[in-house]
mmCIF file of C-alpha atoms in Angstrom:
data_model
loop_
_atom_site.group_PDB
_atom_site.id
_atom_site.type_symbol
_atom_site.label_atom_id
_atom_site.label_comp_id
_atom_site.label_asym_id
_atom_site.label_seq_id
_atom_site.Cartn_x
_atom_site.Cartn_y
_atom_site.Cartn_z
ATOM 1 C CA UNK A 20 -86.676 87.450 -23.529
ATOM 2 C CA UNK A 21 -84.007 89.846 -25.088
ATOM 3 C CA UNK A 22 -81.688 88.045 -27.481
ATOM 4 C CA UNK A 23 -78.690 88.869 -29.706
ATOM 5 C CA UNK A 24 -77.564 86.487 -32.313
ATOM 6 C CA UNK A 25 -74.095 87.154 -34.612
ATOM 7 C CA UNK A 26 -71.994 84.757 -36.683
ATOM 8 C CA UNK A 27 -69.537 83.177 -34.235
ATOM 9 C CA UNK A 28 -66.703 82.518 -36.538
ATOM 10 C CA UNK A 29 -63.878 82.369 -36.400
ATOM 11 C CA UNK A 30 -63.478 84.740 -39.552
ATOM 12 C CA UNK A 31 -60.392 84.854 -41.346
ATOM 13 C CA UNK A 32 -59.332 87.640 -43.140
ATOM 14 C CA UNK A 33 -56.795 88.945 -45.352
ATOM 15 C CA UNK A 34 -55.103 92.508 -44.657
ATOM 16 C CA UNK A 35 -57.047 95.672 -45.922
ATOM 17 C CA UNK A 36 -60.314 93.352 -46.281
ATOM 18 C CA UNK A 37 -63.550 94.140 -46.008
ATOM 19 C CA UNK A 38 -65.053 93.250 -43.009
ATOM 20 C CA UNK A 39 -68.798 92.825 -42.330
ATOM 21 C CA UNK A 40 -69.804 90.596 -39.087
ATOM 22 C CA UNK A 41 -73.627 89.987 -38.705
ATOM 23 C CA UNK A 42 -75.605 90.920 -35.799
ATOM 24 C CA UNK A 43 -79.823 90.702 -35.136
ATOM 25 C CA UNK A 44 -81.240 91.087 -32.537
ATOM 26 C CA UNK A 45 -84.714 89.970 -30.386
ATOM 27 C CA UNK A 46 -85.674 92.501 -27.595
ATOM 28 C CA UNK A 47 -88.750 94.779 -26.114
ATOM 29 C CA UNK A 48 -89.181 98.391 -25.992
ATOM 30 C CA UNK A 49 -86.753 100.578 -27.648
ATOM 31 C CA UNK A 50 -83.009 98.584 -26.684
ATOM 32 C CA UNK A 51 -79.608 100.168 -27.161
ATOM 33 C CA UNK A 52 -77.333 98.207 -29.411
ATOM 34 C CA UNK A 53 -73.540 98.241 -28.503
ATOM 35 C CA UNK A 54 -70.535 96.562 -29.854
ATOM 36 C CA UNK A 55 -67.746 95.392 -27.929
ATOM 37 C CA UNK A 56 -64.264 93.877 -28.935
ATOM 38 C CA UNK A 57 -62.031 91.818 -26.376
ATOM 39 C CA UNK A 58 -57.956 91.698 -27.494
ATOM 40 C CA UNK A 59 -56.427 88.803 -26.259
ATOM 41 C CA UNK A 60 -55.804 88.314 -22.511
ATOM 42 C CA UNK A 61 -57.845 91.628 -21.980
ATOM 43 C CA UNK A 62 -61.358 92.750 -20.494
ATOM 44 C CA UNK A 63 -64.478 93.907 -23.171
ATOM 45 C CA UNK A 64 -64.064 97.661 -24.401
ATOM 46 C CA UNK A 65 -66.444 99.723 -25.914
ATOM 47 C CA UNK A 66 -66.079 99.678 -29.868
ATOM 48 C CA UNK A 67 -69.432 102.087 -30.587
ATOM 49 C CA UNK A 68 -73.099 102.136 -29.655
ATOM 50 C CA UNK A 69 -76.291 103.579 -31.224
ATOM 51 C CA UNK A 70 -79.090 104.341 -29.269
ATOM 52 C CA UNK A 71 -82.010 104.701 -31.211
ATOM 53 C CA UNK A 72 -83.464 103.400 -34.843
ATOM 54 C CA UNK A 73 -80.849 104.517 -38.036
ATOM 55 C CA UNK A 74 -78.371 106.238 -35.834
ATOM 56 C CA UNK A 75 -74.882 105.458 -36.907
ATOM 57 C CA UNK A 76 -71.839 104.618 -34.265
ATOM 58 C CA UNK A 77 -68.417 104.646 -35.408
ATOM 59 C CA UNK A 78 -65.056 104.101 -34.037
ATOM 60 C CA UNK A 79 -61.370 103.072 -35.096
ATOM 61 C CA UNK A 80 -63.008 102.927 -39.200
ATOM 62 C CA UNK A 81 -65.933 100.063 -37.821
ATOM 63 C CA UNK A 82 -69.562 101.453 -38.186
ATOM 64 C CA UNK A 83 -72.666 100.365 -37.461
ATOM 65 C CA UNK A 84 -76.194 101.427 -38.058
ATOM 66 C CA UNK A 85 -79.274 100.697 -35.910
ATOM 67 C CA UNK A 86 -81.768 99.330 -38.277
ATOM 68 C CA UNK A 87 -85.257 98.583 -36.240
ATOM 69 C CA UNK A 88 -86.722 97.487 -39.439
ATOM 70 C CA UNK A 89 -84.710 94.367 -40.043
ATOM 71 C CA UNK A 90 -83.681 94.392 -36.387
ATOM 72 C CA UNK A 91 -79.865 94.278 -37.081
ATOM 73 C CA UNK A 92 -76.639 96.353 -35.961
ATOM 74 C CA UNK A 93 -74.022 94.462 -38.641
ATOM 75 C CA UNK A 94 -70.924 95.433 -37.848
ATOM 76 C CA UNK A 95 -68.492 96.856 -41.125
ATOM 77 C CA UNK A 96 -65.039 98.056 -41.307
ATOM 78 C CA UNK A 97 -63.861 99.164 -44.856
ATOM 79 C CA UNK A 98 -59.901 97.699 -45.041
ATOM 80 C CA UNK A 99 -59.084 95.912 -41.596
ATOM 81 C CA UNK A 100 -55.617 95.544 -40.253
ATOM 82 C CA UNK A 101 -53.454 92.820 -38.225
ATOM 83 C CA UNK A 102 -54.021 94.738 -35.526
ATOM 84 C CA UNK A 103 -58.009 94.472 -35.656
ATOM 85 C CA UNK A 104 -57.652 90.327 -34.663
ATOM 86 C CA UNK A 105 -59.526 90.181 -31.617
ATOM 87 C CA UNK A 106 -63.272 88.628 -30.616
ATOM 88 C CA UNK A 107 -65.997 90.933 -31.323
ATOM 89 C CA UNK A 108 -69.180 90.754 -29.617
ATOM 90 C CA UNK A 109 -72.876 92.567 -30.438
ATOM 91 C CA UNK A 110 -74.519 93.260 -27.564
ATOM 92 C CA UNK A 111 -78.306 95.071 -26.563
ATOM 93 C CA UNK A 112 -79.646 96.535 -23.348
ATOM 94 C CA UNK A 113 -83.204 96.904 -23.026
ATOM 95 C CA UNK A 114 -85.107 99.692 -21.013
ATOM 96 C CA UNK A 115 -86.128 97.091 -18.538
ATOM 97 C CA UNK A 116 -84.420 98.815 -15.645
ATOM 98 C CA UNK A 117 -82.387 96.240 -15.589
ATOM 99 C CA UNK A 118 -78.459 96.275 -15.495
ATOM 100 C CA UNK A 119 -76.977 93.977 -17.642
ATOM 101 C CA UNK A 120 -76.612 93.836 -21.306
ATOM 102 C CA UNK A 121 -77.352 90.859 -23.665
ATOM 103 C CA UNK A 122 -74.681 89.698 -25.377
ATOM 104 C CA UNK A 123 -74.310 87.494 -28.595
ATOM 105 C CA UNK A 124 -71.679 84.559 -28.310
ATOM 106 C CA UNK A 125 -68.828 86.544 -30.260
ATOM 107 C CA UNK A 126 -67.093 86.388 -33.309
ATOM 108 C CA UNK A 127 -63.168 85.356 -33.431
ATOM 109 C CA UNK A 128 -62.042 87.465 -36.196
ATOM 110 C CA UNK A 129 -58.282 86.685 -37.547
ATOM 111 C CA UNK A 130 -56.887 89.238 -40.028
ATOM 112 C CA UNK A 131 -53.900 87.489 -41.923
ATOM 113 C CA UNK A 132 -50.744 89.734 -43.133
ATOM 114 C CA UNK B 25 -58.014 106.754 -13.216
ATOM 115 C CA UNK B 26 -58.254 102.969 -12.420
ATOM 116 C CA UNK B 27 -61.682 102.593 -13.533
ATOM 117 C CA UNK B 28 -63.066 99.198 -12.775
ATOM 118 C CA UNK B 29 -60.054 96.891 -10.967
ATOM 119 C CA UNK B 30 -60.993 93.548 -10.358
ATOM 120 C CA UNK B 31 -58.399 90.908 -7.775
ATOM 121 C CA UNK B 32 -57.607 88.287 -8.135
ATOM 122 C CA UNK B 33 -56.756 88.181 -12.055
ATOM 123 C CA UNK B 34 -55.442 84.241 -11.449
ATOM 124 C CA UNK B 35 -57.518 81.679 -8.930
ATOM 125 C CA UNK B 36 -57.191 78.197 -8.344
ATOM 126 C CA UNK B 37 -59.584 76.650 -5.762
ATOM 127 C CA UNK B 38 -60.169 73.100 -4.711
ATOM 128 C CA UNK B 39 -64.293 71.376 -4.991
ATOM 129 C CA UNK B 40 -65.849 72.684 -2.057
ATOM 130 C CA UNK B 41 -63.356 75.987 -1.225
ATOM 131 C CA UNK B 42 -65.161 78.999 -0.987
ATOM 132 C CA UNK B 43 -63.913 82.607 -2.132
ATOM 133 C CA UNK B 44 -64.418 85.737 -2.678
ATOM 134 C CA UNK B 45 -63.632 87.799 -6.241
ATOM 135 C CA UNK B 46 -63.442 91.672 -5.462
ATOM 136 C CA UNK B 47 -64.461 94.356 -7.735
ATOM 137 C CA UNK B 48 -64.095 98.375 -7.386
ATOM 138 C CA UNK B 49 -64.749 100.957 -9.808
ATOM 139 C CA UNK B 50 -64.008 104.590 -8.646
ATOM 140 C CA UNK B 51 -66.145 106.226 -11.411
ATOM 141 C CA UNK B 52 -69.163 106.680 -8.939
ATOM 142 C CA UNK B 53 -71.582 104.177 -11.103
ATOM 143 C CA UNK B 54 -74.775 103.337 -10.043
ATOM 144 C CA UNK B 55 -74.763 100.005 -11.819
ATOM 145 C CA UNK B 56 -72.471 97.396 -10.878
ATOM 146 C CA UNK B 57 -72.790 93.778 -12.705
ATOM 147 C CA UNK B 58 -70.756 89.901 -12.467
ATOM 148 C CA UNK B 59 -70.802 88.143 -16.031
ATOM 149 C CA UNK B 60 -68.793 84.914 -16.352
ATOM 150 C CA UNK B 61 -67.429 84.446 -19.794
ATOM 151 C CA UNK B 62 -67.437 80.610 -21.209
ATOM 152 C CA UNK B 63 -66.144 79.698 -24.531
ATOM 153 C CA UNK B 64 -68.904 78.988 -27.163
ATOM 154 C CA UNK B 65 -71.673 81.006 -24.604
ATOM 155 C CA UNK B 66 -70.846 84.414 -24.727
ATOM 156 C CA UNK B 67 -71.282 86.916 -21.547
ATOM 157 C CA UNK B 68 -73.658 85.746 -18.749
ATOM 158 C CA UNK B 69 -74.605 88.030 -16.672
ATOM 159 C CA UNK B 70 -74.315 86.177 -13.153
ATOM 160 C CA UNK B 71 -75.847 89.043 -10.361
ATOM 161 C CA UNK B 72 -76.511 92.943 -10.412
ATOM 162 C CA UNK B 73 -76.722 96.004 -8.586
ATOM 163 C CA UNK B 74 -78.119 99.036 -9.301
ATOM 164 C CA UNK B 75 -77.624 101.124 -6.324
ATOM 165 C CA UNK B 76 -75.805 100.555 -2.506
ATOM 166 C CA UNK B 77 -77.690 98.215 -0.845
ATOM 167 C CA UNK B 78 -79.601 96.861 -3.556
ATOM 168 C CA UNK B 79 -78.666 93.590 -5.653
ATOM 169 C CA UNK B 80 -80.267 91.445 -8.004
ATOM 170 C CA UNK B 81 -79.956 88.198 -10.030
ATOM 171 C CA UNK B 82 -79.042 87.877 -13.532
ATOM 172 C CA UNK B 83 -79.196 84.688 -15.771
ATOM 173 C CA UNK B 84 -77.099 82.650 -13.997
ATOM 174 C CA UNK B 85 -77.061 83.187 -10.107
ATOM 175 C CA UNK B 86 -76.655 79.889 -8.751
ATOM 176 C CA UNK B 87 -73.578 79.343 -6.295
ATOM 177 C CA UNK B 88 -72.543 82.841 -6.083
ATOM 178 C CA UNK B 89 -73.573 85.416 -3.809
ATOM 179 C CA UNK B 90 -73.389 89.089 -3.907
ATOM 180 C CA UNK B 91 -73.555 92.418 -1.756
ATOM 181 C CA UNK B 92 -73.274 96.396 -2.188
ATOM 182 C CA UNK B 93 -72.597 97.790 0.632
ATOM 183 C CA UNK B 94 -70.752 100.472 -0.741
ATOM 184 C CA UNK B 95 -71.198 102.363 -4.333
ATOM 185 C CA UNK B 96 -67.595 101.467 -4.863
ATOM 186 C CA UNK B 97 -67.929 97.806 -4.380
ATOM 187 C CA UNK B 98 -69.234 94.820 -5.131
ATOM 188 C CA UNK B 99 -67.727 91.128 -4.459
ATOM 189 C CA UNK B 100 -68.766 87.750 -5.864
ATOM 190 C CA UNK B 101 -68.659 85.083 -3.430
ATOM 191 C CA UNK B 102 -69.062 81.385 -4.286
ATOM 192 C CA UNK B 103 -69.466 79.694 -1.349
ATOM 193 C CA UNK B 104 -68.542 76.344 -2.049
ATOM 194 C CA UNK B 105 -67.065 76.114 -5.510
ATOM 195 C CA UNK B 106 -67.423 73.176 -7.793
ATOM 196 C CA UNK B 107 -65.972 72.648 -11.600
ATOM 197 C CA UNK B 108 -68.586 74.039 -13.298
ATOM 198 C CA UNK B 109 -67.443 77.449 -12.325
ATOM 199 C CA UNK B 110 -64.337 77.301 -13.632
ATOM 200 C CA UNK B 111 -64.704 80.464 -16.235
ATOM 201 C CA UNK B 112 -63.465 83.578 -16.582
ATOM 202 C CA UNK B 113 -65.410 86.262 -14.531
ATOM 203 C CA UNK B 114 -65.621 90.259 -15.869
ATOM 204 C CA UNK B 115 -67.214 92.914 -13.498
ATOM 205 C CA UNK B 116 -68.676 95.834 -15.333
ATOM 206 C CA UNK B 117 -70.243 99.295 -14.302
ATOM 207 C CA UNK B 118 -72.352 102.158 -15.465
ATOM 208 C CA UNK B 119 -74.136 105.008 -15.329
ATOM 209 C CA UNK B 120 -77.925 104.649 -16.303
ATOM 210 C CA UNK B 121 -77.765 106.441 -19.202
ATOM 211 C CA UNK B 122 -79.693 110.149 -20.778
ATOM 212 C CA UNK B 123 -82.995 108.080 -21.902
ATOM 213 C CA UNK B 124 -85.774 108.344 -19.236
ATOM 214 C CA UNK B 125 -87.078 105.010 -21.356
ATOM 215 C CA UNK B 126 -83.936 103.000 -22.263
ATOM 216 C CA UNK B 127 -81.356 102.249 -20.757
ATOM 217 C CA UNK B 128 -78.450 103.618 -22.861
ATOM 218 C CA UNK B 129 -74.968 103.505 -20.568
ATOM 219 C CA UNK B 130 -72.104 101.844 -21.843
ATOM 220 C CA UNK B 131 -70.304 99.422 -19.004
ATOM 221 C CA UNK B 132 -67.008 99.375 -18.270
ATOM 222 C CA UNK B 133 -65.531 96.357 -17.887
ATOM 223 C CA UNK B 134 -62.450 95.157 -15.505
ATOM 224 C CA UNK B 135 -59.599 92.667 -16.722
ATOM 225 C CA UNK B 136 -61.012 89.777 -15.709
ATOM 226 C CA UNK B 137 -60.481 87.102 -12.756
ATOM 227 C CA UNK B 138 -59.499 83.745 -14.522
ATOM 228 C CA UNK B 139 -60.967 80.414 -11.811
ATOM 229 C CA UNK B 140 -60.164 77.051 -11.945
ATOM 230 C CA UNK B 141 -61.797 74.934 -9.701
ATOM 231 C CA UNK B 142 -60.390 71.276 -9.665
#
């Protein structure tokens, strides 16, 4: 079955850091990579998504790029803020017909003033 | 635009009490999806629907039920709750996507319902 698998953390960071946090992923067909990022006390939003092999999502300075080669979506923000601490989570959905996305376990990321 | 609204956000039950979690999403989605969210495990996805009258189980369906009666709805029942569904449950919903072969929609995720079941 479809898998995703990411470094769980928690990360701690320094302000203006670089950030990378790790994602691969195991799945069939041709799957849609997402990630999502969940503040504290809030639901999962929508960080950016690729949908096919080398496409590039980017939102908020984090980018991604869909590599089918090495089967990873590593996540990468170039100077992260305070404001960035929050649990980040990679995420797939296969063309299955299927609903639901797989999700990896999340990563607790902690940016330190 | 409320998007996804899930009640209650707060629920303590009792071993054995039954209850219902509601979720509504006025975006007109096709898919509708329950994922309970446990620390060190990730997102589970619990049951599914992809259309009115049409639901589905996920990875982890046991002792919760499900219904679509409406495109607008869909409620998670657990009919007699015990401990190990105390978690914190997210309903999510989406369109299917542009790819005739993937399934590319983003899902929109509600608040969260926090459960305790002593």
């Amino acid at each position: 079955g479809d898998s995703v698998t990411q470094m769980e953390g928690p990360v701690t960071l320094s302000e203006e850091a670089f950030l990378t946090i790790n994602c691969t992923y195991t799945a069939t067909g041709y799957p849609s990579l997402f990630w999502y990022v969940q503040y504290p006390g809030e639901g999962l939003q929508l960080l950016l998504k690729a949908t096919k092999a080398d496409d590039k999502g980017s939102n908020k300075g984090f980018e991604a790029t869909y590599r089918k080669e090495t089967t990873s979506f590593h996540l990468e923000k170039g100077s992260v803020q305070v404001s960035d601490s929050a649990v980040y989570f990679c995420a797939l959905r296969s063309g299955g017909g299927a609903d639901g996305l797989t999700f990896g376990k999340g990563t607790h990321l902690i940016i330190q003033p | 635009n409320a998007g996804v609204t899930q009640t209650p956000k707060f629920q303590v039950l009792k071993t054995g009490q039954s209850m219902t979690l509601q979720c509504a999403q006025d975006m007109n989605h096709e898919y509708m999806s329950w994922y309970r969210q446990d620390p060190g495990m990730g997102l589970r996805l619990i049951h599914y629907s992809v259309g009115a009258g049409i639901t589905d189980q996920g990875e982890v369906p046991n002792g919760y039920n499900v219904s679509r009666s409406t495109t607008e709805d869909f409620p998670l029942r657990l009919l007699s709750a015990a401990p190990s569904q105390t978690s914190v449950y997210f309903c999510a919903s989406s369109t299917p996507g542009s790819s005739a072969v993937a399934n590319t929609g983003e899902l929109f995720f509600g608040e969260g319902s926090r459960l305790t079941v002593l």
